[in-house]
Short mmCIF file of N, CA and C in Angstrom, two decimals:
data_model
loop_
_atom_site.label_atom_id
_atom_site.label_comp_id
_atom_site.label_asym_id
_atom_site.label_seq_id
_atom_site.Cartn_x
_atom_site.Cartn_y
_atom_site.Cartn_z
N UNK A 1 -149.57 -149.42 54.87
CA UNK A 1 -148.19 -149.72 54.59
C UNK A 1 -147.31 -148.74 55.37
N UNK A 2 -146.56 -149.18 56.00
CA UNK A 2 -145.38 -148.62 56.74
C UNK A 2 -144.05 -147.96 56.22
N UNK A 3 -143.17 -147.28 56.39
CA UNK A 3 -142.17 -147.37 55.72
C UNK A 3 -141.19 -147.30 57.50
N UNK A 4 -140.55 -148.58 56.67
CA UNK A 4 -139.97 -149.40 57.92
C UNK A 4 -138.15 -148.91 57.98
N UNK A 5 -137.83 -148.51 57.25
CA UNK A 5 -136.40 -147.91 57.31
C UNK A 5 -135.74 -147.40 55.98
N UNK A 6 -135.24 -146.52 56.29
CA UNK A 6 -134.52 -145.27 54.81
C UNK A 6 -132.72 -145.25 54.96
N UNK A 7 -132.69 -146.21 53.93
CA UNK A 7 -130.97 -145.80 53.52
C UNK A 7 -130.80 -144.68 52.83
N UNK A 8 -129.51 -144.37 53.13
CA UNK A 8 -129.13 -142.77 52.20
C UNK A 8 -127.95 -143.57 51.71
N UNK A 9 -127.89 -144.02 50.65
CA UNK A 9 -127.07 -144.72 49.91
C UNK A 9 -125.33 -143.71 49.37
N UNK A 10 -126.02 -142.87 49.23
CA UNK A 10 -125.33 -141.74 48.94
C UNK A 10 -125.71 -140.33 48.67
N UNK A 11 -124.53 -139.50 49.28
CA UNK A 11 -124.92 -137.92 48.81
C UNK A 11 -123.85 -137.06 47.90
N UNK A 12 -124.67 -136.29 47.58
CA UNK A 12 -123.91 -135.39 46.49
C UNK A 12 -123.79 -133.55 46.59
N UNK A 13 -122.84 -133.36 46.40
CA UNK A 13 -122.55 -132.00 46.77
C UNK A 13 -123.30 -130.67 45.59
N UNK A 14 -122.32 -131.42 44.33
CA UNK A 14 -122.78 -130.59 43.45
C UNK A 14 -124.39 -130.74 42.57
N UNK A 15 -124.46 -130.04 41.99
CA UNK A 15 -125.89 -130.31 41.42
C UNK A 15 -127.12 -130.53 41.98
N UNK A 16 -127.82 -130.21 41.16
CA UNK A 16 -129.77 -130.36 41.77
C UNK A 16 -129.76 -131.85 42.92
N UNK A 17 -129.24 -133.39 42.35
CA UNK A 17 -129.28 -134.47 42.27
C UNK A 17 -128.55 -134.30 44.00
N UNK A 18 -129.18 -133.93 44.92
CA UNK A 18 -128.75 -134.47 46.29
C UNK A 18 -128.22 -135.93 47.67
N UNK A 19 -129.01 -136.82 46.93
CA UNK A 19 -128.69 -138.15 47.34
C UNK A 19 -129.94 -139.17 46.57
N UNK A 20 -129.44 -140.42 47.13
CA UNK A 20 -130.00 -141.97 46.31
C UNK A 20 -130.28 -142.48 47.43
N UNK A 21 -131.34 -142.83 47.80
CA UNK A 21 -132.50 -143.65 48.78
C UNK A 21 -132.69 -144.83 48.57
N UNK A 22 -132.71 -145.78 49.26
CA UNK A 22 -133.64 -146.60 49.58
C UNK A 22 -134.87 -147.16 50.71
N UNK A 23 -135.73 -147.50 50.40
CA UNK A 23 -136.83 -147.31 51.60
C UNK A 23 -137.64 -148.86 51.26
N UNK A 24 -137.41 -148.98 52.77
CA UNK A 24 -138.18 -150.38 52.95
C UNK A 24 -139.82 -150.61 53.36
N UNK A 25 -140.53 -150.92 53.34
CA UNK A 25 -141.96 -150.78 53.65
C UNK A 25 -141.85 -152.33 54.19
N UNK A 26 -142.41 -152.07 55.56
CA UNK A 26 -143.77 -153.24 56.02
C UNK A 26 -142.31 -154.23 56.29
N UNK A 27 -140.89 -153.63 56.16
CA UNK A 27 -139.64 -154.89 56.30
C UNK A 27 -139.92 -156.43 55.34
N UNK A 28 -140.80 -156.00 53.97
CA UNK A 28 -140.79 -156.84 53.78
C UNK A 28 -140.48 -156.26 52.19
N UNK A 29 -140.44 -154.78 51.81
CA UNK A 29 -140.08 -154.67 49.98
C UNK A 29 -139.50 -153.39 50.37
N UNK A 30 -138.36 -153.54 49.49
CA UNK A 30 -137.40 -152.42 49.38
C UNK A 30 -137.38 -151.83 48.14
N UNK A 31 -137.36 -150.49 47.83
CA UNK A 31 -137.56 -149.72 46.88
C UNK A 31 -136.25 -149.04 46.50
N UNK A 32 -135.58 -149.23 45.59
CA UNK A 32 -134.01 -148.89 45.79
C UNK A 32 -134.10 -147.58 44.66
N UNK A 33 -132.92 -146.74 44.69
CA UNK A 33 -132.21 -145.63 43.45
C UNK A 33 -133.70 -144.44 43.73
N UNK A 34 -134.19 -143.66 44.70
CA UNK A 34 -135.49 -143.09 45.08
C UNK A 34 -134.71 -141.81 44.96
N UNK A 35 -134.38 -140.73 44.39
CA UNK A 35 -133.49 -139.38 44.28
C UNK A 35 -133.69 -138.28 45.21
N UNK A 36 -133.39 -137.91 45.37
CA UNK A 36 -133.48 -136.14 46.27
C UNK A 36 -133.38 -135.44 45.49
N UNK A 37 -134.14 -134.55 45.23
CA UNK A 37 -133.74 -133.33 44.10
C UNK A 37 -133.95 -132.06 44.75
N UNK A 38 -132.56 -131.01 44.97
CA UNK A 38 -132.92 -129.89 44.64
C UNK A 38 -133.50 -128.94 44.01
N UNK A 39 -134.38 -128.17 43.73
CA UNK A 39 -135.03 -127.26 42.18
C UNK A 39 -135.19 -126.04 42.80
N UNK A 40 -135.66 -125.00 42.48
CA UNK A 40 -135.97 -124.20 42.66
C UNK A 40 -136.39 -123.88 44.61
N UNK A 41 -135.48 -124.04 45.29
CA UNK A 41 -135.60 -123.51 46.51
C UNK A 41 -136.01 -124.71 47.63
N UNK A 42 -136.52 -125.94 46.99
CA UNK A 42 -137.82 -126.75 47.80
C UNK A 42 -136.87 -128.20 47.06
N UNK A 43 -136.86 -129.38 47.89
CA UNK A 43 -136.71 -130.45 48.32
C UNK A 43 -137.54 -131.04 47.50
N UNK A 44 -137.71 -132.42 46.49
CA UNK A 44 -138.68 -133.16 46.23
C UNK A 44 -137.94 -134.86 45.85
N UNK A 45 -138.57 -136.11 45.97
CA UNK A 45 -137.82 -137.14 45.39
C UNK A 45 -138.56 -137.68 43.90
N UNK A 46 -137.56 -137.87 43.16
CA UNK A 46 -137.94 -138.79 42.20
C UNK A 46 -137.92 -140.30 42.83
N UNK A 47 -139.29 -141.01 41.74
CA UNK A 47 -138.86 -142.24 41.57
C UNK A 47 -137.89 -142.99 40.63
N UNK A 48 -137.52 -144.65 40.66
CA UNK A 48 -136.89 -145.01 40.06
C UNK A 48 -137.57 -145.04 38.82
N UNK A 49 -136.63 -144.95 37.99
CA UNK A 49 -137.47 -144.95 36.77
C UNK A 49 -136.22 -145.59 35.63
N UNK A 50 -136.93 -145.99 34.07
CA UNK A 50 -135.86 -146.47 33.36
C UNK A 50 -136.15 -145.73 32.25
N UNK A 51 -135.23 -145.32 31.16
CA UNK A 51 -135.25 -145.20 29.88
C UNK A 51 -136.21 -145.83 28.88
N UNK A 52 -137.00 -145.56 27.98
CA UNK A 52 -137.63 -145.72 26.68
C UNK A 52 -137.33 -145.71 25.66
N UNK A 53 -137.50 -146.74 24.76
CA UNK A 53 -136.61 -146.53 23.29
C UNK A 53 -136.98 -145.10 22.80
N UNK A 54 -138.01 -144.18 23.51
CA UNK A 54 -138.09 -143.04 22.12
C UNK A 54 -137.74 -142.09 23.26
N UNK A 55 -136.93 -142.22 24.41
CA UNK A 55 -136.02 -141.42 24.99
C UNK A 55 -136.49 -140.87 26.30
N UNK A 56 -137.77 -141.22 26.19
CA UNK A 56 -138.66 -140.37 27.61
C UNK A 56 -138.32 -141.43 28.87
N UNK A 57 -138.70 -141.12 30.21
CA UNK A 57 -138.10 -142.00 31.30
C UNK A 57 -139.73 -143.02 31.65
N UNK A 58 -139.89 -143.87 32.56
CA UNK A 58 -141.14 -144.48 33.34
C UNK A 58 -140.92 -144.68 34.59
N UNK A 59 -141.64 -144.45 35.10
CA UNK A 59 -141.48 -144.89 36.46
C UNK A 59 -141.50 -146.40 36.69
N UNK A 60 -140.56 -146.89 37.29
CA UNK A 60 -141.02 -148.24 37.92
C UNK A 60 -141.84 -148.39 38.64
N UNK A 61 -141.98 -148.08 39.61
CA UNK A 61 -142.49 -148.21 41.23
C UNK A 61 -142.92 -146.82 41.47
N UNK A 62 -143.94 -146.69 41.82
CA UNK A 62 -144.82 -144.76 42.17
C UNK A 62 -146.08 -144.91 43.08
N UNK A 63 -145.89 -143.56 44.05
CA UNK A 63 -147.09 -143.68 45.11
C UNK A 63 -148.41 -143.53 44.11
N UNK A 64 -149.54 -143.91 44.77
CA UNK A 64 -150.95 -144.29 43.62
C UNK A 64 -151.83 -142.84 44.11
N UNK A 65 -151.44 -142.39 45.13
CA UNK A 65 -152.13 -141.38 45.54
C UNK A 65 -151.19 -140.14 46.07
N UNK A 66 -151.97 -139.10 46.03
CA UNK A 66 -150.79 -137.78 46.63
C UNK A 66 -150.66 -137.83 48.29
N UNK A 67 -151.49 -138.44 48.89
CA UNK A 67 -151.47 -138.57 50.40
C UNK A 67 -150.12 -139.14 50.69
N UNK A 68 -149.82 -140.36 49.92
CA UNK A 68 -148.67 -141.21 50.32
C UNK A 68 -147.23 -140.89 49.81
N UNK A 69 -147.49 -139.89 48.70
CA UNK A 69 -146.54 -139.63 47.82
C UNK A 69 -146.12 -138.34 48.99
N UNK A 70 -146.94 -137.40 49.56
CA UNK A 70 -146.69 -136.47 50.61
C UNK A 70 -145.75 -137.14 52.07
N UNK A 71 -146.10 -138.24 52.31
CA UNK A 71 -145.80 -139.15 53.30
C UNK A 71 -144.15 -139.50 52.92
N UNK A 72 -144.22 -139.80 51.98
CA UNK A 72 -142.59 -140.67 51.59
C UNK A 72 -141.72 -139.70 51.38
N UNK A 73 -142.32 -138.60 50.78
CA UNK A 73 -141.21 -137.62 50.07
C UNK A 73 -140.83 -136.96 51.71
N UNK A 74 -141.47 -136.71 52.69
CA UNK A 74 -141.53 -135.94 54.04
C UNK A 74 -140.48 -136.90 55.00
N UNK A 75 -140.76 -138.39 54.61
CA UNK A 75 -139.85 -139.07 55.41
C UNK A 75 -138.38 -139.63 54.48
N UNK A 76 -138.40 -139.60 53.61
CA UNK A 76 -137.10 -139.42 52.66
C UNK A 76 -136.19 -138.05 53.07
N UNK A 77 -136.80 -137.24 53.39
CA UNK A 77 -135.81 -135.45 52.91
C UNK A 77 -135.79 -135.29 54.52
N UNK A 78 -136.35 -136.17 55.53
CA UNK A 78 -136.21 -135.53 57.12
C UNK A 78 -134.73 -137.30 57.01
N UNK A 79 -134.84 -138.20 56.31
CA UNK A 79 -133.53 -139.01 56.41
C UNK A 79 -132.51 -138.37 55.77
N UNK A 80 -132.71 -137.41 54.82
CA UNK A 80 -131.88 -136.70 53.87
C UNK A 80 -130.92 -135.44 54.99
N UNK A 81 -131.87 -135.20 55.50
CA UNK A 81 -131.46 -133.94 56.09
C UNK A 81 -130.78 -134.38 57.47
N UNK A 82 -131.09 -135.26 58.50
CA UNK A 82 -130.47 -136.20 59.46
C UNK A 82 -128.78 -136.58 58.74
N UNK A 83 -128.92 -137.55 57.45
CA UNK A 83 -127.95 -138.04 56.90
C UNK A 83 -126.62 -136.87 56.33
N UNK A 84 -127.35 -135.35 56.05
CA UNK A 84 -126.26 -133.92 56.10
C UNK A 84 -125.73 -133.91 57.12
N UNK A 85 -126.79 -134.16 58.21
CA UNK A 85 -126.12 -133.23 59.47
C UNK A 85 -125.24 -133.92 60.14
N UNK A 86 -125.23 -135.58 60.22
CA UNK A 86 -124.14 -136.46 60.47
C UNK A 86 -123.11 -136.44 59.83
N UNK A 87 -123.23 -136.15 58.37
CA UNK A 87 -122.02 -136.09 57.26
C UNK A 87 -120.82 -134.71 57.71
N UNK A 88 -121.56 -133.84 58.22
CA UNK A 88 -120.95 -132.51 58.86
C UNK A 88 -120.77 -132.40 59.79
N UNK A 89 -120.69 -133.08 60.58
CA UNK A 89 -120.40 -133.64 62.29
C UNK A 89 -119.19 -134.85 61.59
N UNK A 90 -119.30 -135.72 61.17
CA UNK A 90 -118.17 -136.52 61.11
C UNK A 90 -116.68 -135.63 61.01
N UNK A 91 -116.47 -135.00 60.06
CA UNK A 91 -114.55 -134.66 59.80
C UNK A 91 -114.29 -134.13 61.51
N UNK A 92 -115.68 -134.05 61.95
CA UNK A 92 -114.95 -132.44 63.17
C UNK A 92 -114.79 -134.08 64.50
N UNK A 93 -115.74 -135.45 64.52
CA UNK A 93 -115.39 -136.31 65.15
C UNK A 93 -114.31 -136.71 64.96
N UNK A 94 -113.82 -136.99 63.67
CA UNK A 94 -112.71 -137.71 63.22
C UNK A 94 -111.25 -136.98 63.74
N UNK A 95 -111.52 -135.57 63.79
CA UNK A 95 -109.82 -134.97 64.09
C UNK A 95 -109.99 -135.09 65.46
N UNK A 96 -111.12 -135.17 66.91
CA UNK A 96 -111.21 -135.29 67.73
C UNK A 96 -110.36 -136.17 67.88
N UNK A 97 -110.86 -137.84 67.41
CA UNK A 97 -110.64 -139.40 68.02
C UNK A 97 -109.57 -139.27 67.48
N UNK A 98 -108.76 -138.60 66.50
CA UNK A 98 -107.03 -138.56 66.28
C UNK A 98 -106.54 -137.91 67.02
N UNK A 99 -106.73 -136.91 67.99
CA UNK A 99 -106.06 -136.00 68.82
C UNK A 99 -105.62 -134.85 68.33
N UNK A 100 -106.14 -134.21 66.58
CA UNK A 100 -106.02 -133.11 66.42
C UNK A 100 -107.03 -132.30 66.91
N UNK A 101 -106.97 -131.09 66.61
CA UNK A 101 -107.76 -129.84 67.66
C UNK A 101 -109.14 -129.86 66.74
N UNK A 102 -110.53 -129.71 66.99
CA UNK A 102 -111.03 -129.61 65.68
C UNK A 102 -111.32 -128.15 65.64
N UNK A 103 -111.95 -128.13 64.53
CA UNK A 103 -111.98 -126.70 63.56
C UNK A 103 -112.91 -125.70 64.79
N UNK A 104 -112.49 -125.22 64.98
CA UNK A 104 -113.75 -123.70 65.40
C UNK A 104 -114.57 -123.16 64.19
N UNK A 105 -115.87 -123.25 65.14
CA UNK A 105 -116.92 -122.78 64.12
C UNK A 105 -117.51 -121.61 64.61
#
């Protein structure tokens, strides 16, 4: 199985909770709401998962082995980290294509 393309649906500044993924495999199943989590120093993704009447979460959808689960989380957080570095390049494009000066860094 392939993983055929990674949306970064959105990112987040504050908190552990860094951005919301989606990842397509094989262009034929998309895996949507996949998390970025900050913790303790190191990068990791949750899966989607839902609520339980006695409060605990489940996973929907989860890698079956750690090989693949190593694989997705590596190509999720290198789209994660691509999707920062564009996000921080945009304001300094944007005052360019208006003709203000941009920021010195």
């Amino acid at each position: 199985m392939q993983i055929t393309d990674i949306k970064i649906r959105k990112l987040f500044d504050d908190g552990p909770m860094k951005a919301v993924v989606s990842v397509t495999f094989d262009s034929q199943l998309a895996v949507h709401d996949i998390k970025v989590i900050n913790a303790r120093d190191r990068f990791f993704i949750v899966m989607p998962s839902r609520k339980n009447p006695d409060d605990t979460y489940r996973d929907i959808v989860h890698p079956i082995n750690a090989q693949f689960r190593a694989t997705l989380e590596d190509a999720v957080i290198a789209a994660y980290e691509e999707a920062l570095a564009a996000a921080e390049e945009a304001p300094v494009e944007e005052e360019i294509a208006a003709g203000e000066p941009a920021a010195v860094l």
